[in-house]
Coordinates of C-alpha atoms and ligand atoms in Angstrom, one line a residue:
X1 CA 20.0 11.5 25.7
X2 CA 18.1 8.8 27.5
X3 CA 14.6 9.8 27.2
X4 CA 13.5 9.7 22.9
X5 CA 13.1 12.9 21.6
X6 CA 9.6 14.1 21.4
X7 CA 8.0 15.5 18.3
X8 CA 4.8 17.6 17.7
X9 CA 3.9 17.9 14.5
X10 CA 0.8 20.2 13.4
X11 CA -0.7 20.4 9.8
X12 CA -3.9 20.5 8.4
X13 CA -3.5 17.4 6.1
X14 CA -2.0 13.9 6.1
X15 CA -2.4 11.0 4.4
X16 CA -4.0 8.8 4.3
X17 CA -6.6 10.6 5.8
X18 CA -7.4 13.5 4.3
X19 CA -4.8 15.0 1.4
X20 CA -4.9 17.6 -1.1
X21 CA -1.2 17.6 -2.5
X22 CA 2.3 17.4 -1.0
X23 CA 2.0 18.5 2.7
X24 CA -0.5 15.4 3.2
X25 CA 2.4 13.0 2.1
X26 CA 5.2 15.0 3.5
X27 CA 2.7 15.1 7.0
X28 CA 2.7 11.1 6.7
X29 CA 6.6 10.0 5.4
X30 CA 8.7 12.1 7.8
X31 CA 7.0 11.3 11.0
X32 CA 7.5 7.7 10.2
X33 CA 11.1 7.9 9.3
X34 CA 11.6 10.0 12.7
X35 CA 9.9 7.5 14.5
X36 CA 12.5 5.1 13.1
X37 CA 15.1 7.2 14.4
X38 CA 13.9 6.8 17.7
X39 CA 11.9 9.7 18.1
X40 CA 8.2 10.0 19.6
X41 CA 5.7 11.4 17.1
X42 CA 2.4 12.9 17.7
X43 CA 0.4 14.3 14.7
X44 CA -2.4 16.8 15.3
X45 CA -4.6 16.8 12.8
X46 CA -8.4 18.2 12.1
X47 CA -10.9 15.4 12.3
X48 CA -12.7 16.6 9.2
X49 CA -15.7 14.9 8.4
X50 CA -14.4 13.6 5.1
X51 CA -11.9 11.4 6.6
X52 CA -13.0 8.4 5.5
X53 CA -15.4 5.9 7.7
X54 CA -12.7 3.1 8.1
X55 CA -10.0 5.4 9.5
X56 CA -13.0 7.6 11.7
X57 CA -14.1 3.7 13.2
X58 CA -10.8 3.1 14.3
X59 CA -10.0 6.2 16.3
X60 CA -9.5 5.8 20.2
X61 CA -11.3 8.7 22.2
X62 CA -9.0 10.7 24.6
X63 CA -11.4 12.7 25.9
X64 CA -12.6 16.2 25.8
X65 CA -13.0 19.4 27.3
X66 CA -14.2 23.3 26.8
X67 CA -12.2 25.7 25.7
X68 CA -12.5 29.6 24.9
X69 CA -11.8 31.6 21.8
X70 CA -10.5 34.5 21.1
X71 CA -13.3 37.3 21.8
X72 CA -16.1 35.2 21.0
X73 CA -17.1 34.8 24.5
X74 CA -17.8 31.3 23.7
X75 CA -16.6 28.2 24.6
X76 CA -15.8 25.7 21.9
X77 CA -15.7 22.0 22.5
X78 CA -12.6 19.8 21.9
X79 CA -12.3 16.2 21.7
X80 CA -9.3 14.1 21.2
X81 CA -9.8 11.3 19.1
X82 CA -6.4 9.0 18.8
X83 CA -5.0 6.3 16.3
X84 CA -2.1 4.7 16.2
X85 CA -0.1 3.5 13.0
X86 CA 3.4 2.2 12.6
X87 CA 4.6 3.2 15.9
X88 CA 3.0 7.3 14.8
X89 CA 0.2 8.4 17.4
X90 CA -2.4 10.5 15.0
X91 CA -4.2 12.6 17.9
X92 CA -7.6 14.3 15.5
X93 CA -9.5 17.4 17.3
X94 CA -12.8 16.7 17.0
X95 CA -15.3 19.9 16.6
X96 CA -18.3 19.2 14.7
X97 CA -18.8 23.0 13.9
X98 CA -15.4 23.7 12.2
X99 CA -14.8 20.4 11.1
X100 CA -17.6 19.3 9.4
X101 CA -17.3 20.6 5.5
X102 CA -16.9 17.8 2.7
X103 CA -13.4 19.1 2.0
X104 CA -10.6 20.3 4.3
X105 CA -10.6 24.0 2.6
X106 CA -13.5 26.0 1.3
X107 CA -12.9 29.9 1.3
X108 CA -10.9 32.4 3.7
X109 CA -14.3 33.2 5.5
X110 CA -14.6 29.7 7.1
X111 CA -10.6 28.8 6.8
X112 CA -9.7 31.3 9.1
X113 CA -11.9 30.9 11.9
X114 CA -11.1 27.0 11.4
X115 CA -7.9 27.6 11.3
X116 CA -7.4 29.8 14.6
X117 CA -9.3 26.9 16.7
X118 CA -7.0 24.4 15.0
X119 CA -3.9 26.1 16.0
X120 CA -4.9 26.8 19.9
X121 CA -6.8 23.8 20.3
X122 CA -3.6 21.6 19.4
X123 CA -1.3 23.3 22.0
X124 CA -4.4 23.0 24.6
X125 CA -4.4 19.4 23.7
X126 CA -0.9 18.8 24.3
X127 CA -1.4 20.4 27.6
X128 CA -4.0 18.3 28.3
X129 CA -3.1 15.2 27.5
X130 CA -0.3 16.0 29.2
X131 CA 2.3 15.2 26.4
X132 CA 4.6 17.9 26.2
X133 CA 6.9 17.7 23.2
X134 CA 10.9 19.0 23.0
X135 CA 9.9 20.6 19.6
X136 CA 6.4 21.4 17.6
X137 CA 6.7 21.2 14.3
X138 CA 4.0 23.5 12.8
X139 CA 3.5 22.8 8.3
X140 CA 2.1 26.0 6.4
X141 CA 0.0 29.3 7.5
X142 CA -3.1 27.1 8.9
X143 CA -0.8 26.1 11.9
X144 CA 0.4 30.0 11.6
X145 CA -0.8 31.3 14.8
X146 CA 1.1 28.1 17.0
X147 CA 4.7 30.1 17.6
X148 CA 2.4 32.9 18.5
X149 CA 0.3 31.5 20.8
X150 CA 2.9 29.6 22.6
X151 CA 4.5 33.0 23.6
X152 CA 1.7 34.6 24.5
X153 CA -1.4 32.7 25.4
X154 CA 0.1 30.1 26.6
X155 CA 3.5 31.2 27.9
X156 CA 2.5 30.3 31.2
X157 CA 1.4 26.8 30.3
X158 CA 3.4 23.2 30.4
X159 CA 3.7 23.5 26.3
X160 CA 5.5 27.0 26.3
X161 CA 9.1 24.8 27.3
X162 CA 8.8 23.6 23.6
X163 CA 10.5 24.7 21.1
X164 CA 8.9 25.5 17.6
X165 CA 9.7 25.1 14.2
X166 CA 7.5 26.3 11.1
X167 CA 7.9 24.8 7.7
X168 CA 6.5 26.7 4.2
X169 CA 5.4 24.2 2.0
X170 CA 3.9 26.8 0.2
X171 CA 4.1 30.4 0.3
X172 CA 1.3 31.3 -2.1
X173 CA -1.4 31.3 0.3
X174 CA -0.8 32.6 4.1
X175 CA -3.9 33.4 5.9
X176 CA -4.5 37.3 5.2
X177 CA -7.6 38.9 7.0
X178 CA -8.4 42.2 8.6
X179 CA -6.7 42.4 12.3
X180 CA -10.7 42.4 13.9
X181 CA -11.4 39.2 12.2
X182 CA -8.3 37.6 13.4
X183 CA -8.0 39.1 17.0
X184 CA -11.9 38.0 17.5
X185 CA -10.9 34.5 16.6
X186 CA -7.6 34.4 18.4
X187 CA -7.4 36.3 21.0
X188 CA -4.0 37.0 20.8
X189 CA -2.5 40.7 22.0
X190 CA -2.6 44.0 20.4
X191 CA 1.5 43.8 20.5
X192 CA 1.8 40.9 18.4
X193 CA 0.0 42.9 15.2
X194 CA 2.7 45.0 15.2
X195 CA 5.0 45.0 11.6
X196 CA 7.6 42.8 13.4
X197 CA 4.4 40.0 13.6
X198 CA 1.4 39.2 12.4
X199 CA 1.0 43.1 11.1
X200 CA 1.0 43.1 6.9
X201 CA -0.2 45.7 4.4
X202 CA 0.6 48.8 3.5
X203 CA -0.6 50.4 7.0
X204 CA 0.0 47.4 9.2
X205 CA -4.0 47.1 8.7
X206 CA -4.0 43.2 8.0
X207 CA -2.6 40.7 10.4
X208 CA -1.2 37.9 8.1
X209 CA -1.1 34.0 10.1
X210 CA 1.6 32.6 8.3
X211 CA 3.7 35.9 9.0
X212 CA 3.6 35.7 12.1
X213 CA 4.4 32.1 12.7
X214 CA 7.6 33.2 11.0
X215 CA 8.4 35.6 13.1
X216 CA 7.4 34.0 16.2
X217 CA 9.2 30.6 15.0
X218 CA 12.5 29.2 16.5
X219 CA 13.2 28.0 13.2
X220 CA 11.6 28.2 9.8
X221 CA 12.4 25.7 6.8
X222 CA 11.1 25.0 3.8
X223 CA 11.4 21.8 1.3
X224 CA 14.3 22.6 -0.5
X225 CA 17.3 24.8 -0.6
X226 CA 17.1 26.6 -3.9
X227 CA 13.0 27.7 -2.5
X228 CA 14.8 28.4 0.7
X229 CA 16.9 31.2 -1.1
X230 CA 14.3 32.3 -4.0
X231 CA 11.0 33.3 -1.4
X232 CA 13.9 36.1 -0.1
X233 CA 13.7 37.6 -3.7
X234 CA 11.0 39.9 -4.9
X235 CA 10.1 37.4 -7.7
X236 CA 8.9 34.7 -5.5
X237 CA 8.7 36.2 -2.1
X238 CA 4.7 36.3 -2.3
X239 CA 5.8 40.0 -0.3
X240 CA 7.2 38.3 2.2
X241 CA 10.6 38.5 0.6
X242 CA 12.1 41.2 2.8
X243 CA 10.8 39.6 6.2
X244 CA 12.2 36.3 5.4
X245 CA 15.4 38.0 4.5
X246 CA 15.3 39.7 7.9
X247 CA 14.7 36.0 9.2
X248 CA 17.5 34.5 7.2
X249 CA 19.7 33.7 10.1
X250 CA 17.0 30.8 11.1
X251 CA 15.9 29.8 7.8
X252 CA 17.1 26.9 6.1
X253 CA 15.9 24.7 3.1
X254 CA 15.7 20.7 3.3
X255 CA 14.8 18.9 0.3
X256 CA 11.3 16.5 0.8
X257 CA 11.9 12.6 0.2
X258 CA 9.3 10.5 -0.9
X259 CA 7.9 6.8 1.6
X260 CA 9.6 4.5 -0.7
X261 CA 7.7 1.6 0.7
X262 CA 4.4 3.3 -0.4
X263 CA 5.9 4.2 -3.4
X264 CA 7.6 1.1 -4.6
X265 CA 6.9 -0.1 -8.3
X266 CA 8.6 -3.6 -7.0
X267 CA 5.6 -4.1 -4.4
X268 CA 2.7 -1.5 -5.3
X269 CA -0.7 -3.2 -5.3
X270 CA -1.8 -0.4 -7.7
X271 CA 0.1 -1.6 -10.5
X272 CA -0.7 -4.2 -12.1
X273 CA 3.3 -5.5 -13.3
X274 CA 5.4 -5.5 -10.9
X275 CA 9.2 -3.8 -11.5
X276 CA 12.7 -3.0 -10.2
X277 CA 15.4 -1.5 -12.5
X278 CA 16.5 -5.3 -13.9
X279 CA 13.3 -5.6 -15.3
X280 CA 11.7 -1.9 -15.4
X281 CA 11.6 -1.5 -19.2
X282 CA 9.6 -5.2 -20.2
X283 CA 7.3 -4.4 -17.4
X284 CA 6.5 -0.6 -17.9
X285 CA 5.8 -1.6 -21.5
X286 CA 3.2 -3.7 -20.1
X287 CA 2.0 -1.4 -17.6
X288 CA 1.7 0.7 -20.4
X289 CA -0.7 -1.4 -22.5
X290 CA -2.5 -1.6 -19.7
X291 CA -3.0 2.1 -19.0
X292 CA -3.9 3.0 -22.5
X293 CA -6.7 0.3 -22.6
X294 CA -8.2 1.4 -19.0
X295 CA -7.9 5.6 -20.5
X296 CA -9.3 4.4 -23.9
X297 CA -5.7 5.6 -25.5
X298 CA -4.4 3.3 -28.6
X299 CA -3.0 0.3 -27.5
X300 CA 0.6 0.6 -28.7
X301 CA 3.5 0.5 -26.8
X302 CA 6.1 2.1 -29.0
X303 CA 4.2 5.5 -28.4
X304 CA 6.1 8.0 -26.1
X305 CA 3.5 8.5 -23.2
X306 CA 3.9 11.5 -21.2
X307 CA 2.1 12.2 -17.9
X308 CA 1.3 15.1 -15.9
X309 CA -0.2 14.7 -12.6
X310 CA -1.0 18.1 -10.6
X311 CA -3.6 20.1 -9.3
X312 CA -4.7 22.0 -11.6
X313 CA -3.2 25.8 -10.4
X314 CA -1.3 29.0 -12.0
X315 CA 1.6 27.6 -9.8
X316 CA 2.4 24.3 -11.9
X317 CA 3.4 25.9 -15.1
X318 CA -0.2 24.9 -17.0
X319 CA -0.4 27.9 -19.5
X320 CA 3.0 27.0 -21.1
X321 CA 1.8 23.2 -21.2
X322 CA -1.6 24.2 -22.5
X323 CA -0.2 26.5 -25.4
X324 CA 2.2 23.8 -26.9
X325 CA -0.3 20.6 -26.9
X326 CA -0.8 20.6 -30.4
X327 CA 2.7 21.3 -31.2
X328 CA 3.0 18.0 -29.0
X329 CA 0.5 15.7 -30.6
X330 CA 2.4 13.4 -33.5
X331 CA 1.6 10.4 -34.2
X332 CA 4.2 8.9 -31.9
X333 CA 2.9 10.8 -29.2
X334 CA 0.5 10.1 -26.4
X335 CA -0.5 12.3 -23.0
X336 CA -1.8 11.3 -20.0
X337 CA -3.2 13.9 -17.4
X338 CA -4.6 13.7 -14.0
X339 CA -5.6 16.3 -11.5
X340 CA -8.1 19.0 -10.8
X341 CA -8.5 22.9 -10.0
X342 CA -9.2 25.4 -12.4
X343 CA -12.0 25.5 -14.6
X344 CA -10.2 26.6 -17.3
X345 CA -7.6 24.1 -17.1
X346 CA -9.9 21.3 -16.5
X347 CA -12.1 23.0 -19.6
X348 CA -8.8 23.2 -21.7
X349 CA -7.6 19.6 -21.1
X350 CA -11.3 17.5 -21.8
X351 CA -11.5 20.3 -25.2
X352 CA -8.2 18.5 -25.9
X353 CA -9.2 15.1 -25.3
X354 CA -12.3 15.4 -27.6
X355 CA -9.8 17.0 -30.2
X356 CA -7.5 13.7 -30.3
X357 CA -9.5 11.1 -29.2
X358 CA -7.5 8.1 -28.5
X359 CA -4.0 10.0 -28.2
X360 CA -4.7 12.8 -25.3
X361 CA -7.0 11.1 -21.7
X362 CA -7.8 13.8 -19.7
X363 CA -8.9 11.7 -16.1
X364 CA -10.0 15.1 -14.5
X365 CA -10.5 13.7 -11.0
X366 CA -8.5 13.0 -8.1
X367 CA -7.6 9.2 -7.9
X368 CA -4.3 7.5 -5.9
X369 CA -5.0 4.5 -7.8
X370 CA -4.4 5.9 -10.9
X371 CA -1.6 8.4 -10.0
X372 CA 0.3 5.3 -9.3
X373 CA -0.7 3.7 -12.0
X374 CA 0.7 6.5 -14.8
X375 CA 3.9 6.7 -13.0
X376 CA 4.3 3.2 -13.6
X377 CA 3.2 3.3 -17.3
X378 CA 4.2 7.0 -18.5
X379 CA 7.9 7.2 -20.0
X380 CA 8.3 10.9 -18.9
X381 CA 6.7 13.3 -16.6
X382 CA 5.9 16.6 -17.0
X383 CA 6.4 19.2 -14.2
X384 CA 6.7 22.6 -15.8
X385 CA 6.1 24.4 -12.9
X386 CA 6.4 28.7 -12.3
X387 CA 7.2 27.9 -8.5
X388 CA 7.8 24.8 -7.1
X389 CA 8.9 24.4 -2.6
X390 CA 9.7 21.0 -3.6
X391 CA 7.4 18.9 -5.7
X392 CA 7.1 15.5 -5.3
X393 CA 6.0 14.0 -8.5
X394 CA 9.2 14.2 -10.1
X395 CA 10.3 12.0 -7.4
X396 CA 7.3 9.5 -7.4
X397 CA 8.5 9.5 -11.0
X398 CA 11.9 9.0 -11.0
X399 CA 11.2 6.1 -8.3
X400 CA 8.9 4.4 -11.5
X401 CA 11.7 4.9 -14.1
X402 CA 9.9 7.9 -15.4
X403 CA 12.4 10.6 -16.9
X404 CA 11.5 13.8 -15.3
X405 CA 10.9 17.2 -17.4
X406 CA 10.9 20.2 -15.1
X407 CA 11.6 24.1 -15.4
X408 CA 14.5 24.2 -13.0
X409 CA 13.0 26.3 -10.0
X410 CA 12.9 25.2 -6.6
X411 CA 12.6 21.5 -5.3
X412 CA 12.6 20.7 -9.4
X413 CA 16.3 22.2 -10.1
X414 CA 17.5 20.2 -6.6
X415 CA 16.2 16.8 -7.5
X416 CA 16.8 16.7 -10.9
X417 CA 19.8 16.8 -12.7
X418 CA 19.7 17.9 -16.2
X419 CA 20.7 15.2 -18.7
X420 CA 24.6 16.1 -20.2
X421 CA 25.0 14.5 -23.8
X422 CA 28.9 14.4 -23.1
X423 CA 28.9 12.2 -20.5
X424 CA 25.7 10.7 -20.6
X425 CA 24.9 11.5 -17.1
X426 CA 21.7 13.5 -15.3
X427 CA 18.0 12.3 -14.6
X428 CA 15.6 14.3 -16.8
X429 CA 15.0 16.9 -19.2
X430 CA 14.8 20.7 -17.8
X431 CA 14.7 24.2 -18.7
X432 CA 15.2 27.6 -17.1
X433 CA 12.9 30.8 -17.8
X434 CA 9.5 30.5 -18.3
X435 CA 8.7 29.9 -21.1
X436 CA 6.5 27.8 -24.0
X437 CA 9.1 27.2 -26.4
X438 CA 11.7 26.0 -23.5
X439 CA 9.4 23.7 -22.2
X440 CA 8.6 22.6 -26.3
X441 CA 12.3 21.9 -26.2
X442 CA 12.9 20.2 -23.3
X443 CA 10.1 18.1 -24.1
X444 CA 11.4 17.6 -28.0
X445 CA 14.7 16.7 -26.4
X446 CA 13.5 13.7 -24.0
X447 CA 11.2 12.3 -27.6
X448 CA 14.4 12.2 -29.6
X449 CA 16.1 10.3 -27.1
X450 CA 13.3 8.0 -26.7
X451 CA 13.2 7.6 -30.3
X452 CA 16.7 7.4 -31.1
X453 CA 18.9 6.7 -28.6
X454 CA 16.8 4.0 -26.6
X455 CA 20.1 2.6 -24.8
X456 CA 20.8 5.7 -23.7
X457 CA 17.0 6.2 -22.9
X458 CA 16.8 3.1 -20.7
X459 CA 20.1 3.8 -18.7
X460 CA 18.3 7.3 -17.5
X461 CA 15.5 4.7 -16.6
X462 CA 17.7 3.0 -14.9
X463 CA 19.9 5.9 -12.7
X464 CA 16.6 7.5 -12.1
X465 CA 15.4 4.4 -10.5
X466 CA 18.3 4.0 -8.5
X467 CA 18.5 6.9 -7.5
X468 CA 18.0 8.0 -3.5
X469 CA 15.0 9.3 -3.3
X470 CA 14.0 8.7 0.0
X471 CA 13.2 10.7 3.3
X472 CA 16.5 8.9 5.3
X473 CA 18.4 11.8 4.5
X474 CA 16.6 14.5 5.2
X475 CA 15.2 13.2 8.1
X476 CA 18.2 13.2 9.6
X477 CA 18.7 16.9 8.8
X478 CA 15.8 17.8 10.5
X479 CA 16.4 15.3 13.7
X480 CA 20.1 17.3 13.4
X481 CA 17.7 20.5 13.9
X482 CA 15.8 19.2 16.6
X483 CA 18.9 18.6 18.7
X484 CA 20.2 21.8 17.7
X485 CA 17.0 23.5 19.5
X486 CA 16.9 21.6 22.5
X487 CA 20.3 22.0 23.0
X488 CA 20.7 25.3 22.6
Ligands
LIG1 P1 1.6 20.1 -4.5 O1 1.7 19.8 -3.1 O2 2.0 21.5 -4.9 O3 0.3 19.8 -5.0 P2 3.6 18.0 -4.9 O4 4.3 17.5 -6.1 O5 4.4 18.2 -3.7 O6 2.6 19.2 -5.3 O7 2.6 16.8 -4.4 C1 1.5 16.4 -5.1 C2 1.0 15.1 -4.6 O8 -0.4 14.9 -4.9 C3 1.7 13.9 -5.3 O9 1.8 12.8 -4.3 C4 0.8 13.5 -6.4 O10 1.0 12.2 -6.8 C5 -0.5 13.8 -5.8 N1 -1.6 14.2 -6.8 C6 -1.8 15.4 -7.3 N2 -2.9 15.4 -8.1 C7 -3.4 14.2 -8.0 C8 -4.6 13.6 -8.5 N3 -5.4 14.3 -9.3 N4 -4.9 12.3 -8.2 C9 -4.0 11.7 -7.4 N5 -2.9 12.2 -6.8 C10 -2.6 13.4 -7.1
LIG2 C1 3.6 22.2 -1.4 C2 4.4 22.6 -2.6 C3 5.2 21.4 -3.2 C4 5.8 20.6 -2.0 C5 4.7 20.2 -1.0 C6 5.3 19.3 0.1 O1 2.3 21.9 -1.7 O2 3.6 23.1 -3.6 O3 6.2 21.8 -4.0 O4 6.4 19.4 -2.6 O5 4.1 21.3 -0.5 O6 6.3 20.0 0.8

């Protein structure tokens, strides 16, 4: 091909603008590996209002124009506000009404609505800046209603040659409301409610966004292959098992990489001794030291520190962790966690901190800094999750020489092999069913290592270090895609 492949991509988060977990990293790595393989990228993106100042100052205006809304007999400002990094063009939607909360989510009431303008208001911008992509790329149930619209509101349009795919990052949560709701703030037709689209619930009586972007989608992925096969199972199908298995022949899974110059131990300005894997376990002693002064932990760097950096959700395995802490807390033993969410996680973890005061730091509070700072300190990292798409902190980890222990579901049981005593091969510690005294042993396992068999300890540092953990790969599965499309 002559002319560069173009690429839409649409998502409702990205660092380093505005990100809540996963899909903002995953919205900011794989464009920029595309883009190295000759690609043209355009992310759409919200312009929230808590995007912060020095990114908002340095956005290019477009333009802007009207443009109508579903029922509401209304017509809704766009602007196109553009910035350019790395060789990515970031084009944000401006829309002070929808956009304007101090976070990107707040509740279904206001997602929705946000969330329908986002989706048609990116196609019409493609349109009008007259940038019409070979495939759109659509992340999670808030760009939903794009494969929808594309065949129906705007099939008629420049944009409807595209091709689209959608990716679940995260099936959990997909954008259920009554049909009225949706069809007021859409405007799509009454055919694309019906049970083979949008239509969900017992009686068809709900129209479900993510749904239908599946059904509409010329291809759906999601981050990993063993998530790929587990949402078509009851267990973790969030009831969507039986319509992805109906979609089967166009799903596949691809596992997430991680930017491995953000993310580089050797190089990151967050940390404050610098490491490769010659030199990984003088230096993550140090950064260690370090860490337990800034947290107020006891300064002594033969404890065994373990980190867990997450929000703080039913989905990341928290009630085991929770129900074995004190089973955890030895003298040799320090913990580390960061991350917010549920009260009673966030309750649980500071009720802990008081309870061992210089062994357990709860940071409840969402800080880069620090993130990067624990992976560089921690020796293990915790990641017991009940469902995990991908998961990336078990690769931020590995990446820092931190040995990985995970509950072998999704993304976790493809990125991490369990360690084998007989060969002395594998990258972390893991378990299978959900359960307290798994994790307990999982966890027991990696201390005794630690403890007693440090040689063997620091090769794991080592292999997981040098391990690939980068986006190359899978980049190149999804450019593979791309071509596929167009082709065909
Ligand atoms: P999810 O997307 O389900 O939240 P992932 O493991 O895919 O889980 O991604 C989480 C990302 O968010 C990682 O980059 C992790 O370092 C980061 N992260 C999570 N919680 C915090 C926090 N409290 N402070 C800083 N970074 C965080
Ligand atoms: C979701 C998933 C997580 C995944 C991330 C990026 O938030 O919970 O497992 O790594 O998306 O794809």
């Amino acid at each position: 091909m002559s002319e560069r492949k173009k690429i839409a991509f649409i998502g409702s988060e990205c660092h380093p603008f505005v990100k809540t977990g996963g899909l903002g990293d995953v919205m900011y790595a794989l464009p920029r590996s595309l883009v190295n393989m000759d690609c043209d990228v355009r992310v759409i993106l919200p312009r929230y209002a808590c995007i912060p100042q020095k990114y908002q100052q340095q956005m290019v205006w477009s333009g802007s124009f009207p443009m109508d809304l579903g029922e509401t007999r209304r017509n809704f400002h766009v602007g196109v506000l553009e910035y350019e990094q790395d060789g990515v063009i970031y084009d944000f939607i401006d829309n002070a009404e929808m956009f304007s909360g101090s976070k990107p989510y707040t509740d279904l009431v206001a997602d929705i609505p946000k969330f329908c303008y986002f989706s048609k208001a990116a196609l019409a911008v493609l349109n009008y800046l007259d940038w019409i992509p070979d495939v759109i790329h659509c992340h999670d149930w808030q760009a939903g209603p794009v494969p929808v619209m594309l065949r129906t509101l705007f099939h008629n349009t420049p944009i409807s040659r595209a091709k689209t795919v959608l990716t679940i990052h995260n099936l959990r949560f997909q954008g259920i409301y009554n049909i009225d709701t949706i069809r007021y703030w859409t405007g799509l037709p009454w055919w694309t409610y019906r049970y083979d689209g949008m239509g969900y619930g017992q009686r068809g009586e709900d129209a479900n966004m993510f749904k239908g972007g599946l059904s509409y989608a010329d291809r759906i992925t999601t981050v990993s292959q063993t998530y790929a096969k587990e949402i078509q199972t009851w267990e973790y199908g969030e009831t969507l098992d039986g319509h992805l298995r109906y979609h089967r022949g166009k799903l596949r899974g691809i596992v997430n990489g991680i930017d491995v110059d953000m993310w580089n131990p050797a190089t990151d300005p967050a940390v404050p001794h610098h490491y490769d894997a010659g030199n990984a376990v003088e230096a993550k002693r140090q950064n260690k030291l370090d860490l337990q002064g800034e947290l107020g932990l006891r300064q002594d760097e033969g404890q065994f520190v373990i980190g867990l950096i997450s929000r703080l959700t039913d989905q990341k395995g928290l009630d085991l962790f929770n129900a074995i802490i004190p089973q955890l807390m030895d003298e040799g033993t320090q913990i580390v966690v960061l991350g917010t969410g549920e009260h009673q996680y966030e309750e649980s973890f500071r009720a802990y901190a008081r309870q061992y005061p210089g062994r357990f730091a709860a940071c409840i509070l969402y800080d880069e800094q620090l993130a990067h700072r624990i992976y560089a300190a921690a020796d293990a990292l915790l990641v017991p999750s009940r469902f995990e798409p991908c998961g990336l902190t078990q690769l931020n980890a590995m990446r820092y020489g931190t040995v990985p222990i995970v509950r072998e579901t999704g993304g976790l049981k493809d990125t991490v092999a369990p360690y084998n005593p007989e060969t002395n091969e594998g990258n972390g510690f893991t378990f299978v069913q959900y359960d307290a005294g798994l994790l307990l042993d999982a966890i027991n396992r990696a201390k005794q290592m630690y403890f007693e068999e440090r040689g063997r300890w620091d090769e794991m540092v080592a292999r997981d270090m040098n391990k690939d953990v980068s986006w190359e790969n899978s980049a190149k599965q999804y450019n593979e895609m791309y071509d596929e499309l167009i082709g065909g």
